[in-house]
Amino acid sequence: MNKQQISAFQFNAVFFSFITGSTILNAPAPMIGFAQNGAWLSVVISLAGGLLLLWGMLFLYDRFPDLNLIEYSRKLVGSWFTWILAIPFITMQLHSTAGIVVDVGLFMTTTMMRETPLYVFVLLIFLVSSLTARAGIEAFARLFPILMATVLLFSIFVMILASVDYDPSFLLPILPDGIKPVLLGTYFFFGIPVTEIILFSMLLPYVRKDERTKVKKGMVYALIINHILMILVTVSTLLVFGPIAGDRPFSMYEVARTIALYEVFEGSEILIGYSLIIASFMKDVVSLYMMNVTLVAMFKLKDKQIFIFPLALVSFLFAMVFISLGVRTWATFVTVREPLWKGVAYVVPLIVLVIAALVKGKRSVHQAEKMNTFS
């Protein structure tokens, strides 16, 4: 049993912060680069896939409400096969944890503080993230709703102020090159942020027993709202930059830089800079905590926080390796290879476990029917 317990609202706040945070600030540019004016259609298609993944998670949660993904995997497919599934699962988490911080560092060194070495930002963020994760899920679950509210407030505020520069003609034609670019955009968006919802199967047992029904509804609503916000941010970027929107990294920051209303509202990009840092910090805390929970479950340890600081150090070293590869190599890896890797690391285990649960469920029903026949 988990000693720490959180409410359904707190869990859904953490869930929403994780899937929304840095995504609405980082994802629009590469997705527009793939899908062009049809980028918002890629988000809609990804939502359908995300709801399907969420159904699989909640189906297993109903069967094993007190166990995380690693624990019920042992019951369904055995320890050895669980290890086979867990190796890419934990490796991808390590990559993502390091990558989140690399993105923040690249943002800071290319926009706001260009003379500061990249490793300074990476080291500081890992230090703060590890200390926050070490405090436990109860602590950061109380903090995140407040921080996420400021991120959403500033993002919406910037979109409203930027509306004076919107050009609706930039949204047409929606499919200038057919459906293929939209599918490429879907591959990127579904593959990177959407598949990460499966990681929350590691945290669902922390929800209080009397609020398990609420948490399932809340996750569905959070996922839908996340995609609505993503559509708004994507459309806002297209309305401002049109054909060059895909070439503007950190889209909302670039949108904020265009705002200059009567020399009163200027410098609003600072709000987006704050939002990106805070959102990435929250996501990295959760990612680090989930990675620790995964390893603790794999090795069946009693100390539930033993891996947090070592994992933060290893993630920092991984981040340094990513930085040494160069910005272009890193960007190519994230946009082209990472979606496929996450599909293998996250989606494949979920599909295997859902199938195993369905097969075992049918066998149990069949055995019960036999027992009733003989009795």
XYZ file of C-alpha atoms in Angstrom:
375
model
C 0.000 0.000 0.000
C 1.127 3.585 -0.643
C 1.454 5.692 2.464
C 0.964 8.913 0.521
C -2.556 9.549 -0.757
C -3.925 12.429 -2.817
C -7.405 13.514 -3.833
C -8.863 13.092 -7.302
C -8.614 16.851 -7.842
C -4.923 16.901 -6.917
C -4.175 13.923 -9.152
C -5.990 15.478 -12.101
C -4.198 18.780 -11.492
C -0.854 16.966 -11.698
C -2.067 15.050 -14.766
C -3.218 18.237 -16.506
C -0.014 20.096 -15.592
C 2.095 17.285 -17.022
C 0.297 16.887 -20.353
C -0.410 20.597 -20.891
C 2.478 22.545 -19.372
C 5.383 22.815 -21.765
C 3.437 21.155 -24.609
C 1.328 24.203 -25.464
C 4.508 26.271 -25.620
C 6.875 23.846 -27.395
C 4.760 21.622 -29.645
C 2.991 24.033 -32.072
C 6.055 24.931 -34.175
C 7.223 21.416 -35.108
C 3.631 20.248 -35.558
C 2.880 23.162 -37.898
C 6.122 22.367 -39.688
C 4.716 18.908 -40.432
C 0.997 19.609 -40.922
C 1.013 23.268 -42.056
C -2.486 24.807 -41.837
C -3.966 21.435 -40.939
C -2.025 21.246 -37.663
C -5.192 21.678 -35.617
C -6.638 18.616 -37.379
C -3.622 16.659 -36.160
C -4.589 17.623 -32.616
C -8.165 16.415 -33.147
C -6.988 13.050 -34.483
C -4.518 12.738 -31.607
C -7.348 13.310 -29.141
C -9.158 10.241 -30.476
C -6.003 8.183 -30.003
C -5.425 9.656 -26.555
C -8.925 8.749 -25.392
C -8.327 5.191 -26.595
C -5.095 4.980 -24.584
C -6.883 6.430 -21.573
C -9.593 3.779 -21.882
C -6.905 1.071 -21.764
C -5.319 2.627 -18.678
C -8.608 2.954 -16.828
C -9.663 -0.565 -17.829
C -6.554 -1.932 -16.108
C -7.062 0.472 -13.195
C -10.535 -0.989 -12.628
C -9.023 -4.485 -12.529
C -6.055 -3.565 -10.308
C -6.882 -0.336 -8.419
C -4.167 -0.808 -5.785
C -1.353 -1.687 -8.200
C 0.712 0.316 -10.663
C 1.574 -0.797 -14.193
C 4.703 -2.724 -13.191
C 2.932 -4.516 -10.343
C -0.077 -5.711 -12.308
C 2.172 -6.557 -15.244
C 3.784 -9.194 -13.017
C 0.366 -10.668 -12.308
C -0.674 -10.687 -15.966
C 2.462 -11.692 -17.882
C 4.986 -12.758 -15.237
C 8.214 -11.250 -13.914
C 10.482 -12.057 -16.849
C 8.204 -10.577 -19.487
C 7.618 -7.567 -17.229
C 11.359 -6.915 -17.268
C 11.340 -7.076 -21.066
C 8.553 -4.483 -21.190
C 10.126 -2.354 -18.457
C 13.546 -1.834 -20.072
C 12.321 0.449 -22.909
C 9.685 1.874 -20.530
C 12.259 3.149 -18.031
C 14.813 4.082 -20.712
C 12.302 6.338 -22.430
C 11.446 7.984 -19.117
C 15.123 8.752 -18.593
C 15.366 10.245 -22.075
C 12.248 12.380 -21.536
C 13.340 13.618 -18.115
C 16.633 14.815 -19.559
C 15.007 16.161 -22.720
C 12.534 18.367 -20.859
C 15.369 20.229 -19.175
C 17.447 20.424 -22.361
C 14.526 22.180 -24.065
C 14.330 24.761 -21.267
C 18.064 25.344 -21.434
C 17.959 25.805 -25.203
C 15.082 28.254 -24.817
C 16.975 30.343 -22.267
C 20.264 30.381 -24.191
C 18.656 31.228 -27.544
C 16.188 33.885 -26.391
C 16.669 35.507 -22.995
C 20.160 34.790 -21.591
C 22.396 34.012 -24.538
C 25.718 34.499 -22.760
C 24.980 32.008 -19.976
C 26.308 28.445 -20.440
C 23.586 25.880 -21.077
C 24.724 23.548 -18.311
C 23.960 26.211 -15.684
C 20.226 26.085 -16.437
C 20.231 22.302 -16.715
C 21.986 21.847 -13.373
C 19.754 24.314 -11.512
C 16.522 22.834 -12.862
C 17.560 19.288 -11.968
C 18.551 20.426 -8.493
C 15.194 22.089 -7.803
C 13.209 19.313 -9.504
C 14.885 16.562 -7.493
C 14.298 18.375 -4.206
C 10.631 18.889 -5.104
C 10.189 15.262 -6.168
C 11.880 14.135 -2.956
C 9.241 16.049 -0.971
C 6.672 13.563 -2.290
C 3.544 13.544 -4.390
C 1.403 15.022 -1.614
C 3.616 18.115 -1.513
C 3.866 18.904 -5.216
C 0.233 17.929 -5.861
C -0.778 20.825 -3.593
C 1.599 23.231 -5.341
C 0.950 22.487 -9.009
C -2.657 23.764 -9.324
C -1.506 27.265 -8.378
C 1.480 27.239 -10.723
C -0.513 25.773 -13.607
C -3.211 28.416 -13.157
C -0.612 31.151 -13.722
C 0.732 29.384 -16.831
C -2.763 29.154 -18.330
C -3.615 32.725 -17.346
C -0.511 34.176 -19.012
C -0.906 32.018 -22.132
C -4.542 33.041 -22.613
C -3.660 36.669 -21.859
C -1.004 36.650 -24.601
C -3.380 35.046 -27.117
C -5.974 37.753 -26.417
C -3.468 40.603 -26.765
C -2.071 39.096 -29.966
C -5.543 38.998 -31.531
C -5.016 42.468 -33.037
C -2.425 40.893 -35.365
C -4.540 37.899 -36.381
C -5.043 37.378 -40.114
C -7.799 34.789 -40.774
C -6.608 34.322 -44.359
C -3.534 32.516 -42.989
C -5.741 29.561 -42.017
C -6.557 28.724 -45.637
C -6.166 26.432 -47.426
C -6.486 23.829 -44.659
C -5.079 20.927 -46.694
C -2.874 22.478 -49.396
C -0.911 19.230 -49.883
C -3.568 16.690 -48.971
C -3.957 14.595 -45.835
C -0.362 13.317 -45.610
C 1.052 16.394 -43.770
C -1.783 16.142 -41.230
C -0.908 12.500 -40.598
C 2.739 13.464 -40.106
C 1.632 16.108 -37.608
C -0.468 13.475 -35.854
C 2.543 11.148 -35.728
C 4.515 13.874 -33.962
C 1.858 15.129 -31.535
C 0.365 11.749 -30.649
C 3.802 10.174 -30.429
C 5.394 12.666 -28.049
C 2.991 14.284 -25.566
C -0.124 12.105 -25.897
C 1.487 8.697 -25.353
C 2.979 10.015 -22.106
C -0.405 9.758 -20.390
C 0.332 6.031 -19.982
C 2.975 6.951 -17.398
C 0.211 7.968 -15.009
C -0.683 4.316 -14.572
C 2.288 4.402 -12.176
C 0.603 7.065 -10.016
C -3.077 6.038 -10.050
C -2.736 3.879 -6.881
C -1.956 7.061 -4.934
C -5.544 8.286 -5.362
C -7.775 7.841 -2.325
C -10.109 4.873 -2.536
C -13.276 6.926 -2.118
C -12.367 9.170 -5.086
C -11.470 6.605 -7.735
C -14.600 7.235 -9.779
C -13.959 10.984 -9.756
C -10.384 10.602 -10.924
C -11.407 8.645 -14.022
C -13.867 11.320 -15.135
C -11.355 14.036 -14.332
C -8.673 12.460 -16.511
C -11.037 12.382 -19.489
C -11.986 16.040 -18.997
C -8.333 17.046 -18.499
C -7.285 15.341 -21.731
C -10.076 17.010 -23.714
C -9.337 20.465 -22.266
C -5.640 19.932 -22.978
C -6.353 19.331 -26.665
C -8.729 22.304 -26.871
C -5.993 24.562 -25.492
C -3.524 23.043 -27.923
C -5.850 23.837 -30.823
C -6.202 27.441 -29.620
C -2.439 27.910 -29.308
C -1.806 26.320 -32.712
C -4.445 28.434 -34.439
C -3.141 31.568 -32.689
C 0.358 30.861 -34.005
C -0.966 30.318 -37.533
C -3.052 33.504 -37.400
C -0.002 35.577 -36.478
C 2.772 34.037 -38.590
C 0.956 32.247 -41.399
C 3.289 30.333 -43.754
C 6.357 30.867 -41.548
C 4.687 29.630 -38.336
C 6.485 26.297 -38.526
C 9.844 28.064 -38.579
C 9.255 29.910 -35.300
C 10.564 27.831 -32.377
C 8.894 28.395 -29.000
C 5.805 29.633 -30.813
C 3.980 31.398 -27.989
C 7.136 33.285 -27.040
C 7.428 34.518 -30.629
C 3.731 35.446 -30.637
C 4.229 37.429 -27.431
C 7.145 39.324 -28.997
C 4.826 40.705 -31.682
C 2.606 42.408 -29.097
C 3.054 46.161 -28.838
C -0.206 47.917 -27.992
C 0.089 51.690 -27.767
C 3.496 51.309 -26.063
C 1.667 50.095 -22.949
C 1.642 46.314 -23.330
C 5.210 45.491 -24.308
C 7.615 42.847 -23.125
C 4.854 40.285 -22.646
C 7.275 37.602 -23.827
C 8.565 37.616 -20.250
C 5.253 36.082 -19.169
C 5.672 33.272 -21.680
C 9.287 32.798 -20.623
C 8.115 32.374 -17.040
C 5.349 30.022 -18.176
C 7.733 27.809 -20.131
C 10.179 27.521 -17.235
C 7.474 26.783 -14.648
C 5.609 24.346 -16.903
C 8.795 22.454 -17.728
C 9.771 22.398 -14.057
C 6.433 20.798 -13.131
C 6.722 18.237 -15.906
C 10.265 17.341 -14.923
C 9.296 16.877 -11.268
C 6.519 14.460 -12.217
C 8.713 12.661 -14.740
C 11.492 12.222 -12.192
C 9.033 11.013 -9.562
C 7.398 8.498 -11.923
C 10.783 7.170 -12.982
C 11.637 6.616 -9.321
C 8.312 4.835 -8.705
C 8.972 2.596 -11.713
C 12.399 1.504 -10.482
C 11.168 0.987 -6.917
C 8.399 -1.251 -8.261
C 10.837 -3.156 -10.467
C 13.202 -3.939 -7.604
C 10.448 -4.238 -4.944
C 12.176 -1.848 -2.541
C 10.752 -0.529 0.727
C 12.365 2.915 0.454
C 10.022 4.666 -1.982
C 12.318 7.624 -2.702
C 15.733 6.007 -2.848
C 16.342 6.585 -6.566
C 15.306 10.247 -6.901
C 18.697 11.914 -6.410
C 20.691 9.266 -8.353
C 18.184 9.511 -11.215
C 18.495 13.297 -11.228
C 22.278 12.946 -11.548
C 22.019 10.373 -14.355
C 19.444 12.547 -16.148
C 21.796 15.529 -15.875
C 24.582 13.486 -17.482
C 22.210 12.353 -20.223
C 21.266 15.992 -20.825
C 24.935 16.876 -21.216
C 25.296 14.115 -23.812
C 22.265 15.421 -25.722
C 23.712 18.933 -25.681
C 27.053 17.686 -27.015
C 25.287 16.216 -30.067
C 24.248 19.672 -31.234
C 20.921 21.458 -31.539
C 20.086 20.158 -35.025
C 20.739 16.530 -34.105
C 18.651 16.912 -30.965
C 15.759 18.542 -32.853
C 15.790 15.815 -35.506
C 15.804 13.085 -32.898
C 12.876 14.611 -30.993
C 10.657 15.233 -34.014
C 11.418 12.090 -36.045
C 12.608 9.234 -33.828
C 11.146 9.992 -30.408
C 7.470 9.466 -31.386
C 8.295 5.961 -32.636
C 10.383 5.185 -29.565
C 7.585 6.264 -27.239
C 5.126 4.142 -29.164
C 7.305 1.090 -28.535
C 8.124 2.008 -24.921
C 4.668 3.098 -23.725
C 1.904 2.002 -26.096
C 3.107 -1.554 -26.761
C 3.195 -2.519 -23.039
C -0.293 -1.077 -22.542
C -1.694 -3.045 -25.494
C -0.014 -6.252 -24.286
C -1.388 -5.846 -20.761
C -4.920 -5.011 -21.918
C -4.956 -8.111 -24.134
C -3.569 -10.230 -21.281
C -6.226 -8.900 -18.897
C -9.014 -9.613 -21.407
C -7.737 -13.156 -22.033
C -7.397 -13.911 -18.327
C -10.831 -12.434 -17.698
C -12.406 -14.724 -20.279
C -10.591 -17.732 -18.825
C -11.863 -16.894 -15.344
C -15.440 -16.640 -16.630
C -15.062 -19.927 -18.512
C -13.716 -21.694 -15.413
C -16.541 -20.282 -13.291
C -19.095 -21.569 -15.789
C -17.506 -25.031 -15.639
C -17.643 -25.027 -11.851
C -21.320 -24.054 -11.936
C -22.022 -26.864 -14.411
C -20.391 -29.518 -12.221
C -22.058 -28.207 -9.072
